[in-house]
PDB file of C-alpha atoms in Angstrom:
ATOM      1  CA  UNK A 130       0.000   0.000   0.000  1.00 47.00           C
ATOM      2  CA  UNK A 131       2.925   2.260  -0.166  1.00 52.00           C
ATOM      3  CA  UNK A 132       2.358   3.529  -3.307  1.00 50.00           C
ATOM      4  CA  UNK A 133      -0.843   4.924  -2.281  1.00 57.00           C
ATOM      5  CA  UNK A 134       1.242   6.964  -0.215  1.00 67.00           C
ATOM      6  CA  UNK A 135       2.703   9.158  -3.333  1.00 86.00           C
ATOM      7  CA  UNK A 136       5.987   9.809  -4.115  1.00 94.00           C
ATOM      8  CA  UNK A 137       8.505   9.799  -1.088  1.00 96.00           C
ATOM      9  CA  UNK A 138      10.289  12.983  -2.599  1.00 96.00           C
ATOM     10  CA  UNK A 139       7.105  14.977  -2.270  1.00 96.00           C
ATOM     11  CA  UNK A 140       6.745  15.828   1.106  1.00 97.00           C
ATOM     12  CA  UNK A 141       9.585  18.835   2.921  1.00 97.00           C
ATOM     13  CA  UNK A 142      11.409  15.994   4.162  1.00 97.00           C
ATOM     14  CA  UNK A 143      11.958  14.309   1.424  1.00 97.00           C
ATOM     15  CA  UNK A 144      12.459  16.989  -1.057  1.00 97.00           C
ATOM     16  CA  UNK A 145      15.722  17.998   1.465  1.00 98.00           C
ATOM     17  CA  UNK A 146      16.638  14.549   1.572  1.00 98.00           C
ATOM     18  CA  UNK A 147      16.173  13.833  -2.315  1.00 97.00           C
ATOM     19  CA  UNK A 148      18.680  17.277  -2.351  1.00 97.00           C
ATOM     20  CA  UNK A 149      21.382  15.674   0.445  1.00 98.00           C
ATOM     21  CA  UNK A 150      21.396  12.686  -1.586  1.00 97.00           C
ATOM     22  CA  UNK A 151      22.021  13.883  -5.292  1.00 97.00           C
ATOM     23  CA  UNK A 152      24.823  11.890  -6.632  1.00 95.00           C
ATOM     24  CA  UNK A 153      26.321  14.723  -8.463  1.00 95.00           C
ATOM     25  CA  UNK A 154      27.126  16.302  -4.724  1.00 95.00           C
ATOM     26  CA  UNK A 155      30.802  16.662  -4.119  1.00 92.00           C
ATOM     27  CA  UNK A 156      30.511  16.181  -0.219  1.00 93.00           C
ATOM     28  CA  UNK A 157      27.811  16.150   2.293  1.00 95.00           C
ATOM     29  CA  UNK A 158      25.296  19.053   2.864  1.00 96.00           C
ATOM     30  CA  UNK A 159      25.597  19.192   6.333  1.00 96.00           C
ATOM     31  CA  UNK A 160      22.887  22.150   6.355  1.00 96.00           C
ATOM     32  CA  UNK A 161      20.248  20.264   4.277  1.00 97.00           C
ATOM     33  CA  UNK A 162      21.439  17.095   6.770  1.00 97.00           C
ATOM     34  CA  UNK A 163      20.969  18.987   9.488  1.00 97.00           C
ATOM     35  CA  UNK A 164      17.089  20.833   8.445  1.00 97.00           C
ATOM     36  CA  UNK A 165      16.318  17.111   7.800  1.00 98.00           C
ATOM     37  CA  UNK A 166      17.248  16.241  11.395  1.00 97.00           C
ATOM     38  CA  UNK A 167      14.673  19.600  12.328  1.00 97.00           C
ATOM     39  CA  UNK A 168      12.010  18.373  10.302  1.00 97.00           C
ATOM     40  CA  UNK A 169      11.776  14.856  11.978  1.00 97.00           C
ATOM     41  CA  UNK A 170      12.299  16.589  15.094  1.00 97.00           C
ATOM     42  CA  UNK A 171       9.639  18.933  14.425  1.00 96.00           C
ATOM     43  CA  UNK A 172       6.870  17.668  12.533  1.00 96.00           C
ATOM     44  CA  UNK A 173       4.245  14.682  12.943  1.00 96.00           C
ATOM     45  CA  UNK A 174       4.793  13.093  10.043  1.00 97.00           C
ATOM     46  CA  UNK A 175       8.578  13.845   9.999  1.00 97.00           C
ATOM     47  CA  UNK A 176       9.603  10.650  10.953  1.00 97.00           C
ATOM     48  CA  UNK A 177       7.579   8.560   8.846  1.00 97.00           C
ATOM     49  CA  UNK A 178       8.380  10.599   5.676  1.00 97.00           C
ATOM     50  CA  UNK A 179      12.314  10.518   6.061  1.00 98.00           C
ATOM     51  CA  UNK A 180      11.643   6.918   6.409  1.00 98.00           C
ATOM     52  CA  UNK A 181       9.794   6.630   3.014  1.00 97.00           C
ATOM     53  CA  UNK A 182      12.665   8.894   1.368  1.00 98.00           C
ATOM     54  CA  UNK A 183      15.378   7.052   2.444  1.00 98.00           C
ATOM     55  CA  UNK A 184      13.929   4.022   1.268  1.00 97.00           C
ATOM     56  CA  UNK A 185      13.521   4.896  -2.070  1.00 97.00           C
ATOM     57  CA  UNK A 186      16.820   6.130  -1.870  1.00 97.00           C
ATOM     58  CA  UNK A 187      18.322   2.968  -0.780  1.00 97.00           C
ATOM     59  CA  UNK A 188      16.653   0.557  -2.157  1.00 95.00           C
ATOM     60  CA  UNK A 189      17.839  -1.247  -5.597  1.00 93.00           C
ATOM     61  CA  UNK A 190      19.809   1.740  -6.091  1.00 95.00           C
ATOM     62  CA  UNK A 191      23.254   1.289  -7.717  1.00 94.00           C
ATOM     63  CA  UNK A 192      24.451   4.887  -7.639  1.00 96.00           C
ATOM     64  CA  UNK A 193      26.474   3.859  -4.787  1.00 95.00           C
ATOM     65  CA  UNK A 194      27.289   7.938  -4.089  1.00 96.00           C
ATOM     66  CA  UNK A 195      24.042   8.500  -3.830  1.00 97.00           C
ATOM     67  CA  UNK A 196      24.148   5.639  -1.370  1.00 97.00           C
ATOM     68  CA  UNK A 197      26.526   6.516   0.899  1.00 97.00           C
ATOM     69  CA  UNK A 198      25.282   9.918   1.148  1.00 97.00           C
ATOM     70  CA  UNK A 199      22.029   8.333   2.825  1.00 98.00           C
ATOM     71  CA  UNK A 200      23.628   6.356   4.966  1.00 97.00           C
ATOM     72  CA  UNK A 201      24.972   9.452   6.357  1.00 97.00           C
ATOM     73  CA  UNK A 202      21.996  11.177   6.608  1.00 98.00           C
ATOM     74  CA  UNK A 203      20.593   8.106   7.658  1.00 98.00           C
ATOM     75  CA  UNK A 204      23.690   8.357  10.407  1.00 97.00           C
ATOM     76  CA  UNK A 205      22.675  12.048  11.237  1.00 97.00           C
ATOM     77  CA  UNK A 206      19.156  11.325  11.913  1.00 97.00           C
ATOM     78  CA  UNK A 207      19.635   8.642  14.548  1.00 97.00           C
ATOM     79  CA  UNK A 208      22.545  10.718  16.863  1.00 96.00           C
ATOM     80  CA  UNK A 209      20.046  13.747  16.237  1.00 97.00           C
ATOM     81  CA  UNK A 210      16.726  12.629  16.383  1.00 96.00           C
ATOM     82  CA  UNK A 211      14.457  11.213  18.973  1.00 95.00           C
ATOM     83  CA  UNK A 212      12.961   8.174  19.828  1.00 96.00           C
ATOM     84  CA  UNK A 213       9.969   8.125  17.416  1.00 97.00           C
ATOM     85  CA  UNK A 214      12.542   8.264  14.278  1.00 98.00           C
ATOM     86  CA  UNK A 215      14.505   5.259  16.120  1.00 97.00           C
ATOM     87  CA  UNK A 216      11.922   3.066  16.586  1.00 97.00           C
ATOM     88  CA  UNK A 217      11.492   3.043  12.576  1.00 97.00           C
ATOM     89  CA  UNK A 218      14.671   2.634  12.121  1.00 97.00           C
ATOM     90  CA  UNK A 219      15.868  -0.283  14.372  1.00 97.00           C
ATOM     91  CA  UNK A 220      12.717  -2.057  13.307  1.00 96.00           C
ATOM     92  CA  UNK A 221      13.084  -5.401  11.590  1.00 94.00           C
ATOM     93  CA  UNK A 222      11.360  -4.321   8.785  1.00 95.00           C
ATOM     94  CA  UNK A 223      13.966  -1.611   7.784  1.00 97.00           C
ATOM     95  CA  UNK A 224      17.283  -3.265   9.106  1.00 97.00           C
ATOM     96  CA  UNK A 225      16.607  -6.296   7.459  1.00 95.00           C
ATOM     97  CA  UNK A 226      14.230  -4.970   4.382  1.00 95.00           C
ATOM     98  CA  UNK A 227      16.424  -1.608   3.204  1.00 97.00           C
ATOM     99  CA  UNK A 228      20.072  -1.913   5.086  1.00 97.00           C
ATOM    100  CA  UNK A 229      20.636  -5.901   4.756  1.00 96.00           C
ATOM    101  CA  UNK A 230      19.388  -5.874   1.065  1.00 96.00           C
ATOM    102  CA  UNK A 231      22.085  -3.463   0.416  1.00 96.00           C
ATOM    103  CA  UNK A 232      24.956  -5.711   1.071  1.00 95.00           C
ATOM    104  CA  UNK A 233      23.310  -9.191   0.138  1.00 92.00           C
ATOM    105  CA  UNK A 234      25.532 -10.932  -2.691  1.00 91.00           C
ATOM    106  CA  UNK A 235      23.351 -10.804  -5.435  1.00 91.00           C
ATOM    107  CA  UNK A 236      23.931  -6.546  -5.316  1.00 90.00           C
ATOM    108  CA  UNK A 237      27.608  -7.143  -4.950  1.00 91.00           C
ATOM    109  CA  UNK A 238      27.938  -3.507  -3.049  1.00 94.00           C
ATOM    110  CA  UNK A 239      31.821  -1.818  -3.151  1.00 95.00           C
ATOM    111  CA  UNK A 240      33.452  -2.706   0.477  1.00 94.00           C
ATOM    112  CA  UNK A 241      33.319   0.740   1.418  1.00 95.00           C
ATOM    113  CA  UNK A 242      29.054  -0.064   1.763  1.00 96.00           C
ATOM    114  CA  UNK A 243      29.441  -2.913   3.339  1.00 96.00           C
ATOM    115  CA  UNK A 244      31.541  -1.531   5.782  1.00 95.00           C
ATOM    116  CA  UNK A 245      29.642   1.490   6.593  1.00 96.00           C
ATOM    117  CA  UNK A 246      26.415  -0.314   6.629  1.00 97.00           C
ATOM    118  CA  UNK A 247      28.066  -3.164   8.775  1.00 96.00           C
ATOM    119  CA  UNK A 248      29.475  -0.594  11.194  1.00 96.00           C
ATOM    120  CA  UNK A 249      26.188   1.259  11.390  1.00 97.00           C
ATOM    121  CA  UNK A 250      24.307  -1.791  12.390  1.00 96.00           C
ATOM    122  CA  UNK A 251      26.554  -3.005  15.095  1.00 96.00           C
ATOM    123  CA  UNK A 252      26.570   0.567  16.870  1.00 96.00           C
ATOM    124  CA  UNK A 253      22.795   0.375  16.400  1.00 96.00           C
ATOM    125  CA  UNK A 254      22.515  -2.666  18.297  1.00 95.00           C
ATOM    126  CA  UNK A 255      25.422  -2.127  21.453  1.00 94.00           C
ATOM    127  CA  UNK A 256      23.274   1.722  21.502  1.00 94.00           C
ATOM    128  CA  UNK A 257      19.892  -0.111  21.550  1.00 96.00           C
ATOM    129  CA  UNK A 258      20.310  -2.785  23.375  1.00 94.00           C
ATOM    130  CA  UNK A 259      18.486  -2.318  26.673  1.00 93.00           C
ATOM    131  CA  UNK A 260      15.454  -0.465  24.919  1.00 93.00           C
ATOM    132  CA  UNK A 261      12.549  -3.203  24.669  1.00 92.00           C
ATOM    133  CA  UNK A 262      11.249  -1.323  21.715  1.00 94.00           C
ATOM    134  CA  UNK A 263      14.552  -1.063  19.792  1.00 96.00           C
ATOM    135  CA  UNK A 264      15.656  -4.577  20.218  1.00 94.00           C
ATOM    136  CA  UNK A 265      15.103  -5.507  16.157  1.00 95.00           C
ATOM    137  CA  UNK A 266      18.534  -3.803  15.088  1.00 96.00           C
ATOM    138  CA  UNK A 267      19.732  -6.460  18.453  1.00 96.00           C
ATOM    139  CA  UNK A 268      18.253  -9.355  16.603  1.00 96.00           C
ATOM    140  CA  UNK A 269      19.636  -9.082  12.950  1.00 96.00           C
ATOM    141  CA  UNK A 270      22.814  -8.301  14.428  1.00 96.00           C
ATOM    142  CA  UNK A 271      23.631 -11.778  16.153  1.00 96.00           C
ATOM    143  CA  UNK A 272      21.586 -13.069  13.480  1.00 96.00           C
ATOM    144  CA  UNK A 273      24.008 -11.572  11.027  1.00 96.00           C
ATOM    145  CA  UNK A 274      27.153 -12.921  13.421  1.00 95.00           C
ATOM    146  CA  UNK A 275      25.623 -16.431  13.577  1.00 96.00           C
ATOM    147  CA  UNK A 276      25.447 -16.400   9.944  1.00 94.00           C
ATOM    148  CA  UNK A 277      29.345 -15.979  10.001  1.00 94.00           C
ATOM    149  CA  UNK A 278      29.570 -12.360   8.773  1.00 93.00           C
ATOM    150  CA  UNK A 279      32.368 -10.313   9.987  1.00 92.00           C
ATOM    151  CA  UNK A 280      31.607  -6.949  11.094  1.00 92.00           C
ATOM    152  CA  UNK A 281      34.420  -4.015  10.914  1.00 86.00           C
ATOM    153  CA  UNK A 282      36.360  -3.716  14.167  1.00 79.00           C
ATOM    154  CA  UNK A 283      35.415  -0.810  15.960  1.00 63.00           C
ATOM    155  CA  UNK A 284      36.105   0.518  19.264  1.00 56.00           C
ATOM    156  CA  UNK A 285      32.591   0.949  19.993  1.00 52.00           C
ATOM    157  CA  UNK A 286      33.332   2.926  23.553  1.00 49.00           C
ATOM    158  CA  UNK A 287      35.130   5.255  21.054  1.00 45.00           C
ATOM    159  CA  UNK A 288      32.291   5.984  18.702  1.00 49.00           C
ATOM    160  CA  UNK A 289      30.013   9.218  18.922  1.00 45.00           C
ATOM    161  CA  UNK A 290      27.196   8.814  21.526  1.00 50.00           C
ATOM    162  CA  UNK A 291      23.726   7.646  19.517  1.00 54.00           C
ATOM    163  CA  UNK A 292      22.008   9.808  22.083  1.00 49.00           C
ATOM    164  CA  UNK A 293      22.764  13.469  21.819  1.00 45.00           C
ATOM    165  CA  UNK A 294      21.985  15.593  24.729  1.00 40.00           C
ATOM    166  CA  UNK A 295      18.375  16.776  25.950  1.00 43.00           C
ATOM    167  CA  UNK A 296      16.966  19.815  23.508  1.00 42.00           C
ATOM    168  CA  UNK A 297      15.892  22.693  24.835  1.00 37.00           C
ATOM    169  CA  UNK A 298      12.733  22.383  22.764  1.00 42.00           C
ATOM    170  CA  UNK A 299      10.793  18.867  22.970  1.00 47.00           C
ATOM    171  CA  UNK A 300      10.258  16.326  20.325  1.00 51.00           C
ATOM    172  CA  UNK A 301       6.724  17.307  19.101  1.00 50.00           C
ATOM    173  CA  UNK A 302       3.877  15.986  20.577  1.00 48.00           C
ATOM    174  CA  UNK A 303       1.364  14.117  17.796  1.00 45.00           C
ATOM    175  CA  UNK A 304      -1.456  15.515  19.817  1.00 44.00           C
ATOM    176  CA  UNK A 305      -0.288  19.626  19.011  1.00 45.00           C
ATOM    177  CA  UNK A 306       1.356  18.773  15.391  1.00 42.00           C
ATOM    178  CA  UNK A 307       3.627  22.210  14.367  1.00 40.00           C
ATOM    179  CA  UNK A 308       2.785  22.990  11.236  1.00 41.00           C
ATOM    180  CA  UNK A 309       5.466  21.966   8.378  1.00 38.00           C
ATOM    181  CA  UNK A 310       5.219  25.313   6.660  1.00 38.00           C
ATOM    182  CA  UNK A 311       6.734  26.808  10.385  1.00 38.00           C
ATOM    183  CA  UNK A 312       9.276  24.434  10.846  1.00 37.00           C
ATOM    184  CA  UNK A 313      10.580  25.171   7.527  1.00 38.00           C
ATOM    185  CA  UNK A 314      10.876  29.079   7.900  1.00 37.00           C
ATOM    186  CA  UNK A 315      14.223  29.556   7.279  1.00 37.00           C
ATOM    187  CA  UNK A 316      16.626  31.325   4.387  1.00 32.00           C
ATOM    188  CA  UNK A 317      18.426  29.779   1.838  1.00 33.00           C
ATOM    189  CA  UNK A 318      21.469  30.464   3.806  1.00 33.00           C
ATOM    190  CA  UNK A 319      20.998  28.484   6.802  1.00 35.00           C
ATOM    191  CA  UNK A 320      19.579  31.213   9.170  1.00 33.00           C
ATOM    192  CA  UNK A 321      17.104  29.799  11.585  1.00 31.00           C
ATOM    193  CA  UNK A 322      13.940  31.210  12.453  1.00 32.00           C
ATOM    194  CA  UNK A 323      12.198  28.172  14.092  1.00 35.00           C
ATOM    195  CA  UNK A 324      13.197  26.577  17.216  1.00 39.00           C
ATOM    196  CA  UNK A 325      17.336  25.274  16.695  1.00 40.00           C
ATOM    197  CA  UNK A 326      17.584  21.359  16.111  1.00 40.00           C
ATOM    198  CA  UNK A 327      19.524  19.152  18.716  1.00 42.00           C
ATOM    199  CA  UNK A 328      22.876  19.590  18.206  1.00 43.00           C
ATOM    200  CA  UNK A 329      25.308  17.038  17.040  1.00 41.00           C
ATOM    201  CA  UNK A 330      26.842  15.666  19.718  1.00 43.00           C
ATOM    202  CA  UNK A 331      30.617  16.609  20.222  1.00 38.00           C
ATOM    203  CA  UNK A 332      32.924  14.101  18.484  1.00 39.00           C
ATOM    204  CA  UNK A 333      35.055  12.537  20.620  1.00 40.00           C
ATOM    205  CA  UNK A 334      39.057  12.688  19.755  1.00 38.00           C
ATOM    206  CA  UNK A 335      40.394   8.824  19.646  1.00 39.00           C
ATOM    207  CA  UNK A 336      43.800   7.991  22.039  1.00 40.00           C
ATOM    208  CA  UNK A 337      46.674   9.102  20.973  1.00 37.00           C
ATOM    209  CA  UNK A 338      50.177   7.440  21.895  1.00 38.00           C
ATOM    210  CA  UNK A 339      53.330  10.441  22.838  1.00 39.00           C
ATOM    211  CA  UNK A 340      55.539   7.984  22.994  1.00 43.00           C
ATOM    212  CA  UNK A 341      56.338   6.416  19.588  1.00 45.00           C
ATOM    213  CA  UNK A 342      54.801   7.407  15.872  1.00 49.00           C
ATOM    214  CA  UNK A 343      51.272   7.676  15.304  1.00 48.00           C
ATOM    215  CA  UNK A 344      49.749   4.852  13.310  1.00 59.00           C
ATOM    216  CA  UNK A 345      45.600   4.562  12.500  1.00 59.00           C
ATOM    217  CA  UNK A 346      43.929   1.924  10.864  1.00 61.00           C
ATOM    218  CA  UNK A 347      41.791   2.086   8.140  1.00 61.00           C
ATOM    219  CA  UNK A 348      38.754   1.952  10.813  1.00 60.00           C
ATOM    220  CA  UNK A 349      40.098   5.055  12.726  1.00 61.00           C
ATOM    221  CA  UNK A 350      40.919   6.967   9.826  1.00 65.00           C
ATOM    222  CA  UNK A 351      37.021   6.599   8.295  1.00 61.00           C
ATOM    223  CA  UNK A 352      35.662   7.865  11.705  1.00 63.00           C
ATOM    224  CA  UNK A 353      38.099  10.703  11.821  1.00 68.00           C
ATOM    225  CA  UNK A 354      36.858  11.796   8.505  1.00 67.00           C
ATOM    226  CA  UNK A 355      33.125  11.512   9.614  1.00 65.00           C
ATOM    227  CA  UNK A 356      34.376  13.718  12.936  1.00 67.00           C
ATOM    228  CA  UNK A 357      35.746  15.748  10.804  1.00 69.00           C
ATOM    229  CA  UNK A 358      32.987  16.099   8.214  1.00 65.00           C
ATOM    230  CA  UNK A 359      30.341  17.393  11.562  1.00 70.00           C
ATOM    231  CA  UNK A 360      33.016  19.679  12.598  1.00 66.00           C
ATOM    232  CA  UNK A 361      33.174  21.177   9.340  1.00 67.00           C
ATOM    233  CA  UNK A 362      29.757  20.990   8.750  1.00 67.00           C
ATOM    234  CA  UNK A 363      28.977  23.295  12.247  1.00 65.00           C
ATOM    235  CA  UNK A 364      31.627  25.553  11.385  1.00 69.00           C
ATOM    236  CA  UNK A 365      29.637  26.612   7.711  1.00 65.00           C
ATOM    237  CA  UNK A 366      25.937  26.760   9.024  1.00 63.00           C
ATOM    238  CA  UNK A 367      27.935  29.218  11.375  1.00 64.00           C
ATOM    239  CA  UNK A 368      29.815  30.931   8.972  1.00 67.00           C
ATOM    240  CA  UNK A 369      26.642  31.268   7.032  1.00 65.00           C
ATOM    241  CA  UNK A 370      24.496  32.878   9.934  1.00 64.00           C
ATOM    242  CA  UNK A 371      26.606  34.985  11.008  1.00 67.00           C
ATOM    243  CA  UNK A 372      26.824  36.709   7.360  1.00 69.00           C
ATOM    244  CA  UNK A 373      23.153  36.911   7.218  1.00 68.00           C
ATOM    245  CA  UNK A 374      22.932  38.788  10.673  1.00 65.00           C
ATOM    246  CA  UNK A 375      22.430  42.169  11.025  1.00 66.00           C
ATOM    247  CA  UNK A 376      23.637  43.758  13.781  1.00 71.00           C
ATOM    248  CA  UNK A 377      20.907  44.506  16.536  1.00 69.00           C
ATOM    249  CA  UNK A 378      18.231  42.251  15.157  1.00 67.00           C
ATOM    250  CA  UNK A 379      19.879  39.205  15.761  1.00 65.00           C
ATOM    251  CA  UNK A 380      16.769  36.638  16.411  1.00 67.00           C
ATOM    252  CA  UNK A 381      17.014  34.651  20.075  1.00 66.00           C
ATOM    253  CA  UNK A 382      17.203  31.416  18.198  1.00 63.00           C
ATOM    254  CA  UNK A 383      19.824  31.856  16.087  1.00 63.00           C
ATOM    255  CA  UNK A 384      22.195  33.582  19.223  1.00 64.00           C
ATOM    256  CA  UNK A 385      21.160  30.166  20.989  1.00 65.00           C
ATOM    257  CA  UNK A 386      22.064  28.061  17.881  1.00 63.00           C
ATOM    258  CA  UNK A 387      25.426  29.788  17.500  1.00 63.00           C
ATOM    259  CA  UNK A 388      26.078  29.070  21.188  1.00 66.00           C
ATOM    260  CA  UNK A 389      25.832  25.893  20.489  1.00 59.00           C
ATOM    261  CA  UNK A 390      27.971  25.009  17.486  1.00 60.00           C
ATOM    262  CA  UNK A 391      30.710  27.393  19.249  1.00 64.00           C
ATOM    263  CA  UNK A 392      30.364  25.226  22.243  1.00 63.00           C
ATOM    264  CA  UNK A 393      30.532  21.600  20.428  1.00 60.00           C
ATOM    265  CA  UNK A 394      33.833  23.376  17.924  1.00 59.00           C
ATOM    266  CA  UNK A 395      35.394  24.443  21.418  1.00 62.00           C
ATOM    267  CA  UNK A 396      35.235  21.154  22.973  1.00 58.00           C
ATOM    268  CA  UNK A 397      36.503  19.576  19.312  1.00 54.00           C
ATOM    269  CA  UNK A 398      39.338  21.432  19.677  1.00 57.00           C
ATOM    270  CA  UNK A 399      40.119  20.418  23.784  1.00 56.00           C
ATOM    271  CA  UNK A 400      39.724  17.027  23.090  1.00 56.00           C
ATOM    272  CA  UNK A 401      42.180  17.400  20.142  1.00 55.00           C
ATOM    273  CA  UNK A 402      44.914  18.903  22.204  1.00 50.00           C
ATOM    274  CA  UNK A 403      45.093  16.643  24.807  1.00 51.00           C
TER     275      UNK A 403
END
C-alpha cells in the first residue's frame, strides 16, 4: 500500500533529503542534513516521511554515491533525532528490508558499503540494546554474526554517543502537530527562524600514543573523517548565519544556535589537544 502513499520525494522531508542525496554532490550538505534532522524533530509526520525517502533512496539503487550519502543522513538522523525516528529505524522491517538488502551478494555492493552499513548496524545494536522497543537492530545483528559475517572492528566505547543531549525544545507531541510550513521558515542560507535542532553531539578525539609514531587503521581513519565532516559541517551553518545577521536584530534562536555550534567546535578542539 505504499504507493498509495505518493511519491517519497514529495513531502519537505523528502524533497531535502532527495537534495542531500544527489549523486552529483561533491561532499555532504551538512545544512540540508541537518534541516532534515529539524524536520523529523519537528513535525508529525517527519519521521515517517524521512523513512519513506530514504527508502527509495536505498533501495535497488546502484548509484552507490548517492548511497553513501544516505547512509549518512541516515547516520545524522539517529545521533540527532528522537525516539519516534529510532523506533522506525531499528525495526526489523527496515534493518533487514532496506540496510541488509544493500549488502546481500546478489547486489555485490563496493566494500566501502558494506563496511559502513556493517558498522552502522553493530553501533545500532550495542546503543539499543536495553530499549525493549529497539531490540530488532539487536536481533539481525547476532543473526548476522551467527550467519558468520564479519563486522568491521570498531572501538565501539570510542564511537560518537547515539544519544545526543536533551533539547531545549521537545520532540513534538502528535497531539499539538507544528505545522510543516513553520518548521521550515528559514533562508536559503541556513539562518534559523524556528526553534534550533539538537545539536550534534561533540565528536570525541580517539587515544593518541606520545611515545612512539602515530599509526591509525583504516577503521580510525574513516571515523576521523566523519568527525571531521560534523566539525566542518557546524563551522559553515555558522559561517553562514553569522553573514546573514544584522547587527541589533539578531533573532534569540539563532544567538542560541550559535552558542551551540561554538560550544561543540570548542570542545573539538580540547579534546584534540590533549
Amino acid at each position: 500500500m505504499e504507493f498509495l502513499l505518493g511519491n517519497p520525494f514529495s513531502t519537505p522531508v523528502g524533497q531535502c533529503l532527495e537534495k542531500a542525496t544527489d549523486g552529483s554532490l561533491q561532499s555532504e550538505d551538512w545544512t540540508l542534513n541537518m534541516e532534515i534532522c529539524d524536520i523529523v524533530n519537528e513535525t508529525e509526520e517527519g519521521p515517517k516521511d524521512a523513512i519513506r525517502a530514504l527508502k527509495k533512496r536505498l533501495n535497488g539503487n546502484r548509484n552507490y554515491r548517492e548511497v553513501m550519502l544516505a547512509l549518512t543522513v541516515l547516520e545524522t538522523c539517529v545521533k540527532n533525532c528522537g525516539h519516534r525516528f529510532h523506533v522506525l529505524v531499528a525495526s526489523r522491517d527496515f534493518i533487514d528490508g532496506v540496510l541488509v538488502r544493500i549488502i546481500s551478494p546478489k547486489n555485490n555492493p563496493p566494500t566501502i558499503v558494506q563496511d559502513k552499513v556493517l558498522a552502522l548496524i553493530q553501533a545500532w545494536a550495542d546503543a539499543f540494546r536495553s530499549s525493549p522497543d529497539l531490540t530488532g537492530v539487536v536481533h539481525i545483528y547476532e543473526e548476522l554474526k551467527r550467519k558468520g559475517v564479519e563486522f568491521p572492528n570498531a572501538d565501539l566505547d570510542a564511537l560518537s554517543p547515539i544519544h545526543t543531549p536533551q533539547r531545549s525544545v521537545p520532540e513534538v507531541d502528535p497531539a499539538a502537530t507544528v505545522p510543516r510550513s513553520q518548521a521550515q521558515q528559514r533562508t536559503s542560507a541556513g539562518s534559523f527562524s524556528s526553534p534550533p535542532p539538537p545539536p550534534f553531539s561533540a565528536p570525541q578525539a580517539p587515544a593518541l600514543s606520545v611515545t612512539g609514531p602515530i599509526t591509525a587503521n583504516a577503521e580510525q581513519i574513516a571515523r576521523l573523517r566523519s568527525e571531521l565532516d560534523i566539525v566542518r559541517g557546524n563551522t559553515k551553518v555558522m559561517s553562514e548565519m553569522l553573514t546573514e545577521m544584522v547587527p541589533g536584530q539578531e533573532d534569540s534562536s539563532d544567538l542560541e544556535l550559535l552558542q551551540v555550534r561554538g560550544l561543540i567546535l570548542g570542545l573539538w578542539a580540547q579534546g584534540c589537544s590533549r
